[in-house]
Amino acid sequence: MNIYQNILSAKQQGKKLLAILIDPEKISIPSIPVFFEKVHQSIATHIFVGGSTDKNNLTEEVVLAIKKVTKLPIILFPGDANQITNKADGILFLSLFSGRNPDYLIGQHIKAAPILSKSNLEIIPTGYILIDGKKETAVQKVSKTEPISQSNIELILHTALAGQFSGKKLIYLEAGSGANMSVNQKIIKETSKNLSVPLIVGGGIRTKQQLDNAFNAGADLVVIGTAFENDVSFFNELKKQ
Ligand code: 1GP
């Protein structure tokens, strides 16, 4: 499975991608098979697994339970190096470029390196940019960094470009899980227009309209977590044609 190549060719073909985010602290393992029946009827193309914290070390168990029931690529979206398991298919190797906390710029990466060097995970370097979602989100609290204001489009764009020029293969605009305001279309448009690498957008997307807005503005892959945690019937609105 070459996860990145598939994302890249989807971008080239204008095919939009949807990742379902599963937070190991929030999903119950017995509910996974039924949850995935819904996932498979929907337009979802990827599964992200992760959260800002995983206090009970459930990530591996959750990944194994998901793997039993799906062929969709499972990509770790870890809050820190402790959440790495080689049972997934790939990992977003995240650098929190909106902040200046060295632990999330290089510290966790050094901790992760020996684990990753022994794993078969596909490592996808990703520039992660936290944007104000009008709510103090877990990423902000855990990383002790400030998000960039939605009105500072120039800074968001320059941060994304700096990420691309430093070799990141994906740029992720993140309003934070459960955000009250998702990343607005103008930001997505400006960023996607100026980037050559695929653009991920997530945080606070709860309706089909918001999803379409993000895609239409230029997001190549959208991540949704909370909306499905709150109400699995949201999958009914995202059924495959
Ligand atoms: C969070 O971008 C993801 O890291 C998804 O956010 O849970 O708000 O959908 P939501």
PDB file of C-alpha atoms and ligand atoms in Angstrom:
ATOM      1  CA  MET A   1       0.000   0.000   0.000  1.00  0.00           C
ATOM      2  CA  ASN A   2       1.482   3.344  -0.967  1.00  0.00           C
ATOM      3  CA  ILE A   3      -0.646   5.762   0.968  1.00  0.00           C
ATOM      4  CA  TYR A   4       1.052   8.960  -0.091  1.00  0.00           C
ATOM      5  CA  GLN A   5       1.127   8.085  -3.787  1.00  0.00           C
ATOM      6  CA  ASN A   6      -2.613   7.394  -3.625  1.00  0.00           C
ATOM      7  CA  ILE A   7      -3.292  10.771  -2.000  1.00  0.00           C
ATOM      8  CA  LEU A   8      -1.128  12.473  -4.601  1.00  0.00           C
ATOM      9  CA  SER A   9      -2.808  10.782  -7.547  1.00  0.00           C
ATOM     10  CA  ALA A  10      -6.249  11.548  -6.096  1.00  0.00           C
ATOM     11  CA  LYS A  11      -5.224  15.205  -5.951  1.00  0.00           C
ATOM     12  CA  GLN A  12      -4.022  15.093  -9.551  1.00  0.00           C
ATOM     13  CA  GLN A  13      -7.327  13.555 -10.644  1.00  0.00           C
ATOM     14  CA  GLY A  14      -9.386  15.993  -8.559  1.00  0.00           C
ATOM     15  CA  LYS A  15     -10.776  13.099  -6.514  1.00  0.00           C
ATOM     16  CA  LYS A  16     -11.661  14.260  -2.983  1.00  0.00           C
ATOM     17  CA  LEU A  17     -10.751  12.164   0.060  1.00  0.00           C
ATOM     18  CA  LEU A  18     -12.399  11.819   3.457  1.00  0.00           C
ATOM     19  CA  ALA A  19     -10.680  10.503   6.577  1.00  0.00           C
ATOM     20  CA  ILE A  20     -12.669   9.351   9.583  1.00  0.00           C
ATOM     21  CA  LEU A  21     -10.789  10.205  12.767  1.00  0.00           C
ATOM     22  CA  ILE A  22     -11.055   7.665  15.539  1.00  0.00           C
ATOM     23  CA  ASP A  23      -9.869   8.735  18.961  1.00  0.00           C
ATOM     24  CA  PRO A  24      -8.886   5.642  20.985  1.00  0.00           C
ATOM     25  CA  GLU A  25     -10.014   7.382  24.183  1.00  0.00           C
ATOM     26  CA  LYS A  26     -13.491   7.942  22.792  1.00  0.00           C
ATOM     27  CA  ILE A  27     -14.453   4.788  20.896  1.00  0.00           C
ATOM     28  CA  SER A  28     -15.457   1.558  22.585  1.00  0.00           C
ATOM     29  CA  ILE A  29     -13.794  -1.454  20.994  1.00  0.00           C
ATOM     30  CA  PRO A  30     -16.986  -3.598  20.865  1.00  0.00           C
ATOM     31  CA  SER A  31     -18.715  -0.849  18.850  1.00  0.00           C
ATOM     32  CA  ILE A  32     -16.092  -0.910  16.077  1.00  0.00           C
ATOM     33  CA  PRO A  33     -17.646  -3.569  13.751  1.00  0.00           C
ATOM     34  CA  VAL A  34     -21.049  -1.825  13.634  1.00  0.00           C
ATOM     35  CA  PHE A  35     -19.409   1.594  13.283  1.00  0.00           C
ATOM     36  CA  PHE A  36     -17.459   0.311  10.276  1.00  0.00           C
ATOM     37  CA  GLU A  37     -20.573  -1.002   8.539  1.00  0.00           C
ATOM     38  CA  LYS A  38     -21.559   2.662   8.352  1.00  0.00           C
ATOM     39  CA  VAL A  39     -18.062   3.767   7.348  1.00  0.00           C
ATOM     40  CA  HIS A  40     -18.088   1.334   4.418  1.00  0.00           C
ATOM     41  CA  GLN A  41     -21.394   2.642   3.085  1.00  0.00           C
ATOM     42  CA  SER A  42     -19.994   6.160   3.101  1.00  0.00           C
ATOM     43  CA  ILE A  43     -17.525   8.052   0.906  1.00  0.00           C
ATOM     44  CA  ALA A  44     -14.777   7.611   3.534  1.00  0.00           C
ATOM     45  CA  THR A  45     -11.408   6.721   2.017  1.00  0.00           C
ATOM     46  CA  HIS A  46      -9.021   6.739   4.997  1.00  0.00           C
ATOM     47  CA  ILE A  47      -9.037   6.018   8.711  1.00  0.00           C
ATOM     48  CA  PHE A  48      -6.987   8.200  11.026  1.00  0.00           C
ATOM     49  CA  VAL A  49      -6.373   6.955  14.562  1.00  0.00           C
ATOM     50  CA  GLY A  50      -5.140   9.258  17.286  1.00  0.00           C
ATOM     51  CA  GLY A  51      -5.837  11.896  19.838  1.00  0.00           C
ATOM     52  CA  SER A  52      -4.003  14.529  21.806  1.00  0.00           C
ATOM     53  CA  THR A  53      -3.652  11.996  24.617  1.00  0.00           C
ATOM     54  CA  ASP A  54      -4.029   8.232  25.031  1.00  0.00           C
ATOM     55  CA  LYS A  55      -3.868   7.821  28.792  1.00  0.00           C
ATOM     56  CA  ASN A  56      -4.726   4.113  28.776  1.00  0.00           C
ATOM     57  CA  ASN A  57      -2.487   3.131  25.846  1.00  0.00           C
ATOM     58  CA  LEU A  58      -5.389   1.911  23.764  1.00  0.00           C
ATOM     59  CA  THR A  59      -4.094   2.886  20.318  1.00  0.00           C
ATOM     60  CA  GLU A  60      -2.700  -0.513  19.351  1.00  0.00           C
ATOM     61  CA  GLU A  61      -5.767  -2.398  20.537  1.00  0.00           C
ATOM     62  CA  VAL A  62      -8.048  -0.022  18.635  1.00  0.00           C
ATOM     63  CA  VAL A  63      -5.945  -0.285  15.457  1.00  0.00           C
ATOM     64  CA  LEU A  64      -6.044  -4.088  15.624  1.00  0.00           C
ATOM     65  CA  ALA A  65      -9.824  -4.074  16.090  1.00  0.00           C
ATOM     66  CA  ILE A  66     -10.216  -1.726  13.095  1.00  0.00           C
ATOM     67  CA  LYS A  67      -7.872  -3.790  10.955  1.00  0.00           C
ATOM     68  CA  LYS A  68     -10.057  -6.845  11.469  1.00  0.00           C
ATOM     69  CA  VAL A  69     -13.021  -5.130   9.849  1.00  0.00           C
ATOM     70  CA  THR A  70     -11.670  -2.823   7.116  1.00  0.00           C
ATOM     71  CA  LYS A  71      -9.338  -2.649   4.152  1.00  0.00           C
ATOM     72  CA  LEU A  72      -9.208   1.154   4.232  1.00  0.00           C
ATOM     73  CA  PRO A  73      -5.720   2.488   5.003  1.00  0.00           C
ATOM     74  CA  ILE A  74      -5.197   3.073   8.731  1.00  0.00           C
ATOM     75  CA  ILE A  75      -2.986   6.058   9.426  1.00  0.00           C
ATOM     76  CA  LEU A  76      -1.740   7.082  12.853  1.00  0.00           C
ATOM     77  CA  PHE A  77      -2.377  10.702  13.756  1.00  0.00           C
ATOM     78  CA  PRO A  78      -0.527  10.689  17.067  1.00  0.00           C
ATOM     79  CA  GLY A  79      -0.492  13.235  19.849  1.00  0.00           C
ATOM     80  CA  ASP A  80       2.934  11.987  20.912  1.00  0.00           C
ATOM     81  CA  ALA A  81       5.532   9.283  20.308  1.00  0.00           C
ATOM     82  CA  ASN A  82       3.879   6.892  22.809  1.00  0.00           C
ATOM     83  CA  GLN A  83       0.931   6.439  20.463  1.00  0.00           C
ATOM     84  CA  ILE A  84       2.957   4.711  17.754  1.00  0.00           C
ATOM     85  CA  THR A  85       2.102   1.144  16.851  1.00  0.00           C
ATOM     86  CA  ASN A  86       3.448  -0.767  13.875  1.00  0.00           C
ATOM     87  CA  LYS A  87       0.043  -2.432  13.455  1.00  0.00           C
ATOM     88  CA  ALA A  88      -1.218   0.549  11.425  1.00  0.00           C
ATOM     89  CA  ASP A  89      -0.329   1.160   7.768  1.00  0.00           C
ATOM     90  CA  GLY A  90       1.158   4.623   8.008  1.00  0.00           C
ATOM     91  CA  ILE A  91       1.783   7.615  10.211  1.00  0.00           C
ATOM     92  CA  LEU A  92       1.465  11.353   9.807  1.00  0.00           C
ATOM     93  CA  PHE A  93       4.847  12.505  11.089  1.00  0.00           C
ATOM     94  CA  LEU A  94       3.571  15.822  12.367  1.00  0.00           C
ATOM     95  CA  SER A  95       5.500  19.033  12.941  1.00  0.00           C
ATOM     96  CA  LEU A  96       3.395  21.656  14.701  1.00  0.00           C
ATOM     97  CA  PHE A  97       4.595  24.616  12.661  1.00  0.00           C
ATOM     98  CA  SER A  98       2.075  27.134  13.983  1.00  0.00           C
ATOM     99  CA  GLY A  99       3.675  26.869  17.424  1.00  0.00           C
ATOM    100  CA  ARG A 100       7.125  27.291  18.885  1.00  0.00           C
ATOM    101  CA  ASN A 101       7.160  24.390  21.309  1.00  0.00           C
ATOM    102  CA  PRO A 102      10.383  22.492  20.545  1.00  0.00           C
ATOM    103  CA  ASP A 103       8.868  19.230  21.773  1.00  0.00           C
ATOM    104  CA  TYR A 104       6.332  19.296  18.909  1.00  0.00           C
ATOM    105  CA  LEU A 105       8.845  20.628  16.399  1.00  0.00           C
ATOM    106  CA  ILE A 106      11.590  18.033  17.005  1.00  0.00           C
ATOM    107  CA  GLY A 107      11.467  16.501  20.523  1.00  0.00           C
ATOM    108  CA  GLN A 108       8.736  13.907  19.979  1.00  0.00           C
ATOM    109  CA  HIS A 109      10.256  13.144  16.574  1.00  0.00           C
ATOM    110  CA  ILE A 110      13.534  12.083  18.146  1.00  0.00           C
ATOM    111  CA  LYS A 111      11.643   9.866  20.586  1.00  0.00           C
ATOM    112  CA  ALA A 112       9.706   8.354  17.680  1.00  0.00           C
ATOM    113  CA  ALA A 113      12.718   7.793  15.415  1.00  0.00           C
ATOM    114  CA  PRO A 114      14.036   4.511  16.899  1.00  0.00           C
ATOM    115  CA  ILE A 115      10.502   3.072  16.998  1.00  0.00           C
ATOM    116  CA  LEU A 116       9.797   4.095  13.414  1.00  0.00           C
ATOM    117  CA  SER A 117      13.109   2.806  12.117  1.00  0.00           C
ATOM    118  CA  LYS A 118      12.081  -0.691  13.244  1.00  0.00           C
ATOM    119  CA  SER A 119       8.539  -0.478  11.872  1.00  0.00           C
ATOM    120  CA  ASN A 120       7.024  -0.941   8.439  1.00  0.00           C
ATOM    121  CA  LEU A 121       4.819   2.122   8.797  1.00  0.00           C
ATOM    122  CA  GLU A 122       4.735   4.447   5.820  1.00  0.00           C
ATOM    123  CA  ILE A 123       6.024   7.722   7.236  1.00  0.00           C
ATOM    124  CA  ILE A 124       4.371  10.808   5.798  1.00  0.00           C
ATOM    125  CA  PRO A 125       6.036  14.085   6.852  1.00  0.00           C
ATOM    126  CA  THR A 126       3.243  16.552   7.563  1.00  0.00           C
ATOM    127  CA  GLY A 127       3.268  20.252   8.387  1.00  0.00           C
ATOM    128  CA  TYR A 128       0.573  20.743  11.018  1.00  0.00           C
ATOM    129  CA  ILE A 129      -0.916  24.213  11.420  1.00  0.00           C
ATOM    130  CA  LEU A 130      -3.284  24.988  14.262  1.00  0.00           C
ATOM    131  CA  ILE A 131      -5.836  27.662  13.440  1.00  0.00           C
ATOM    132  CA  ASP A 132      -8.213  29.359  15.861  1.00  0.00           C
ATOM    133  CA  GLY A 133     -11.491  27.407  15.930  1.00  0.00           C
ATOM    134  CA  LYS A 134     -13.135  29.654  18.544  1.00  0.00           C
ATOM    135  CA  LYS A 135     -12.640  27.096  21.264  1.00  0.00           C
ATOM    136  CA  GLU A 136      -9.610  26.092  23.318  1.00  0.00           C
ATOM    137  CA  THR A 137      -8.983  22.662  21.855  1.00  0.00           C
ATOM    138  CA  ALA A 138      -7.008  19.695  23.160  1.00  0.00           C
ATOM    139  CA  VAL A 139      -4.122  20.286  20.728  1.00  0.00           C
ATOM    140  CA  GLN A 140      -3.696  23.785  22.093  1.00  0.00           C
ATOM    141  CA  LYS A 141      -3.753  22.621  25.722  1.00  0.00           C
ATOM    142  CA  VAL A 142      -1.461  19.643  25.245  1.00  0.00           C
ATOM    143  CA  SER A 143       1.029  21.381  22.958  1.00  0.00           C
ATOM    144  CA  LYS A 144       0.920  24.634  24.961  1.00  0.00           C
ATOM    145  CA  THR A 145       0.900  26.602  21.710  1.00  0.00           C
ATOM    146  CA  GLU A 146      -1.361  29.321  20.396  1.00  0.00           C
ATOM    147  CA  PRO A 147      -3.381  28.832  17.222  1.00  0.00           C
ATOM    148  CA  ILE A 148      -3.091  31.312  14.356  1.00  0.00           C
ATOM    149  CA  SER A 149      -6.056  33.670  13.994  1.00  0.00           C
ATOM    150  CA  GLN A 150      -8.339  32.999  11.002  1.00  0.00           C
ATOM    151  CA  SER A 151      -7.907  36.637  10.044  1.00  0.00           C
ATOM    152  CA  ASN A 152      -4.157  36.217   9.553  1.00  0.00           C
ATOM    153  CA  ILE A 153      -4.339  34.485   6.191  1.00  0.00           C
ATOM    154  CA  GLU A 154      -0.892  35.691   5.228  1.00  0.00           C
ATOM    155  CA  LEU A 155       0.738  34.036   8.239  1.00  0.00           C
ATOM    156  CA  ILE A 156      -1.197  30.809   7.636  1.00  0.00           C
ATOM    157  CA  LEU A 157      -0.112  30.761   3.991  1.00  0.00           C
ATOM    158  CA  HIS A 158       3.518  31.563   4.775  1.00  0.00           C
ATOM    159  CA  THR A 159       3.570  28.873   7.464  1.00  0.00           C
ATOM    160  CA  ALA A 160       2.149  26.340   5.000  1.00  0.00           C
ATOM    161  CA  LEU A 161       4.687  27.323   2.340  1.00  0.00           C
ATOM    162  CA  ALA A 162       7.542  27.093   4.857  1.00  0.00           C
ATOM    163  CA  GLY A 163       6.312  23.586   5.652  1.00  0.00           C
ATOM    164  CA  GLN A 164       6.298  22.616   1.995  1.00  0.00           C
ATOM    165  CA  PHE A 165       9.741  24.106   1.360  1.00  0.00           C
ATOM    166  CA  SER A 166      11.152  22.208   4.328  1.00  0.00           C
ATOM    167  CA  GLY A 167      10.030  18.971   2.716  1.00  0.00           C
ATOM    168  CA  LYS A 168       6.635  18.231   4.224  1.00  0.00           C
ATOM    169  CA  LYS A 169       4.590  16.064   1.884  1.00  0.00           C
ATOM    170  CA  LEU A 170       1.258  17.164   3.305  1.00  0.00           C
ATOM    171  CA  ILE A 171       0.023  20.352   4.935  1.00  0.00           C
ATOM    172  CA  TYR A 172      -2.753  20.014   7.522  1.00  0.00           C
ATOM    173  CA  LEU A 173      -4.890  23.024   8.458  1.00  0.00           C
ATOM    174  CA  GLU A 174      -6.378  22.122  11.841  1.00  0.00           C
ATOM    175  CA  ALA A 175      -9.086  24.043  13.698  1.00  0.00           C
ATOM    176  CA  GLY A 176      -8.877  21.463  16.512  1.00  0.00           C
ATOM    177  CA  SER A 177     -11.176  18.605  17.369  1.00  0.00           C
ATOM    178  CA  GLY A 178     -14.647  19.846  18.267  1.00  0.00           C
ATOM    179  CA  ALA A 179     -13.872  23.376  17.051  1.00  0.00           C
ATOM    180  CA  ASN A 180     -16.787  25.798  17.008  1.00  0.00           C
ATOM    181  CA  MET A 181     -15.564  27.305  13.780  1.00  0.00           C
ATOM    182  CA  SER A 182     -13.947  25.234  11.028  1.00  0.00           C
ATOM    183  CA  VAL A 183     -11.170  26.646   8.823  1.00  0.00           C
ATOM    184  CA  ASN A 184     -12.875  29.134   6.522  1.00  0.00           C
ATOM    185  CA  GLN A 185     -13.043  28.800   2.752  1.00  0.00           C
ATOM    186  CA  LYS A 186     -10.890  31.826   2.060  1.00  0.00           C
ATOM    187  CA  ILE A 187      -7.978  30.337   4.020  1.00  0.00           C
ATOM    188  CA  ILE A 188      -8.378  26.969   2.300  1.00  0.00           C
ATOM    189  CA  LYS A 189      -8.548  28.625  -1.116  1.00  0.00           C
ATOM    190  CA  GLU A 190      -5.482  30.816  -0.602  1.00  0.00           C
ATOM    191  CA  THR A 191      -3.444  27.960   0.814  1.00  0.00           C
ATOM    192  CA  SER A 192      -4.393  25.291  -1.713  1.00  0.00           C
ATOM    193  CA  LYS A 193      -3.846  27.668  -4.623  1.00  0.00           C
ATOM    194  CA  ASN A 194      -0.277  28.328  -3.542  1.00  0.00           C
ATOM    195  CA  LEU A 195       0.762  24.834  -2.462  1.00  0.00           C
ATOM    196  CA  SER A 196       1.837  21.975  -4.675  1.00  0.00           C
ATOM    197  CA  VAL A 197       1.520  19.278  -1.972  1.00  0.00           C
ATOM    198  CA  PRO A 198      -1.906  17.938  -0.949  1.00  0.00           C
ATOM    199  CA  LEU A 199      -3.856  19.918   1.635  1.00  0.00           C
ATOM    200  CA  ILE A 200      -5.665  18.348   4.598  1.00  0.00           C
ATOM    201  CA  VAL A 201      -8.359  20.282   6.456  1.00  0.00           C
ATOM    202  CA  GLY A 202     -10.023  19.271   9.715  1.00  0.00           C
ATOM    203  CA  GLY A 203     -11.652  20.413  12.915  1.00  0.00           C
ATOM    204  CA  GLY A 204     -15.274  21.354  13.546  1.00  0.00           C
ATOM    205  CA  ILE A 205     -16.735  20.024  10.281  1.00  0.00           C
ATOM    206  CA  ARG A 206     -20.172  18.674  11.162  1.00  0.00           C
ATOM    207  CA  THR A 207     -22.363  18.965   8.055  1.00  0.00           C
ATOM    208  CA  LYS A 208     -22.313  17.824   4.434  1.00  0.00           C
ATOM    209  CA  GLN A 209     -22.387  21.493   3.435  1.00  0.00           C
ATOM    210  CA  GLN A 210     -19.251  22.276   5.441  1.00  0.00           C
ATOM    211  CA  LEU A 211     -17.555  19.238   3.929  1.00  0.00           C
ATOM    212  CA  ASP A 212     -18.464  20.337   0.393  1.00  0.00           C
ATOM    213  CA  ASN A 213     -17.356  23.883   1.173  1.00  0.00           C
ATOM    214  CA  ALA A 214     -13.928  22.627   2.264  1.00  0.00           C
ATOM    215  CA  PHE A 215     -13.598  20.449  -0.856  1.00  0.00           C
ATOM    216  CA  ASN A 216     -14.774  23.230  -3.160  1.00  0.00           C
ATOM    217  CA  ALA A 217     -12.310  25.662  -1.628  1.00  0.00           C
ATOM    218  CA  GLY A 218      -9.439  23.282  -2.416  1.00  0.00           C
ATOM    219  CA  ALA A 219      -9.037  20.784   0.436  1.00  0.00           C
ATOM    220  CA  ASP A 220      -7.778  17.482  -0.970  1.00  0.00           C
ATOM    221  CA  LEU A 221      -8.552  15.464   2.144  1.00  0.00           C
ATOM    222  CA  VAL A 222     -10.971  16.380   4.928  1.00  0.00           C
ATOM    223  CA  VAL A 223     -10.831  14.850   8.410  1.00  0.00           C
ATOM    224  CA  ILE A 224     -13.990  14.404  10.493  1.00  0.00           C
ATOM    225  CA  GLY A 225     -14.129  12.894  13.966  1.00  0.00           C
ATOM    226  CA  THR A 226     -16.474  14.536  16.457  1.00  0.00           C
ATOM    227  CA  ALA A 227     -19.520  14.615  14.149  1.00  0.00           C
ATOM    228  CA  PHE A 228     -19.452  10.806  13.915  1.00  0.00           C
ATOM    229  CA  GLU A 229     -18.714  10.356  17.620  1.00  0.00           C
ATOM    230  CA  ASN A 230     -21.799  12.422  18.399  1.00  0.00           C
ATOM    231  CA  ASP A 231     -24.124  10.882  15.837  1.00  0.00           C
ATOM    232  CA  VAL A 232     -23.362   7.952  13.526  1.00  0.00           C
ATOM    233  CA  SER A 233     -26.426   8.826  11.448  1.00  0.00           C
ATOM    234  CA  PHE A 234     -24.262  11.559   9.869  1.00  0.00           C
ATOM    235  CA  PHE A 235     -22.845   8.711   7.757  1.00  0.00           C
ATOM    236  CA  ASN A 236     -26.265   8.466   6.045  1.00  0.00           C
ATOM    237  CA  GLU A 237     -25.687  11.893   4.515  1.00  0.00           C
ATOM    238  CA  LEU A 238     -22.333  10.806   3.143  1.00  0.00           C
ATOM    239  CA  LYS A 239     -23.404   7.631   1.358  1.00  0.00           C
ATOM    240  CA  LYS A 240     -21.533   6.456  -1.722  1.00  0.00           C
ATOM    241  CA  GLN A 241     -23.427   7.194  -4.931  1.00  0.00           C
TER     242      GLN A 241
HETATM  243  C1  1GP B   1      -9.154  16.868  14.713  1.00  0.00           C
HETATM  244  O1  1GP B   1      -9.170  17.606  12.454  1.00  0.00           O
HETATM  245  C2  1GP B   1      -9.630  16.621  13.323  1.00  0.00           C
HETATM  246  O2  1GP B   1      -7.809  16.701  14.837  1.00  0.00           O
HETATM  247  C3  1GP B   1     -11.121  16.414  13.285  1.00  0.00           C
HETATM  248  O3  1GP B   1     -11.816  17.360  14.051  1.00  0.00           O
HETATM  249  O4  1GP B   1     -13.235  16.054  15.641  1.00  0.00           O
HETATM  250  O5  1GP B   1     -13.837  18.388  15.029  1.00  0.00           O
HETATM  251  O6  1GP B   1     -14.096  16.552  13.369  1.00  0.00           O
HETATM  252  P1  1GP B   1     -13.328  17.074  14.553  1.00  0.00           P
END
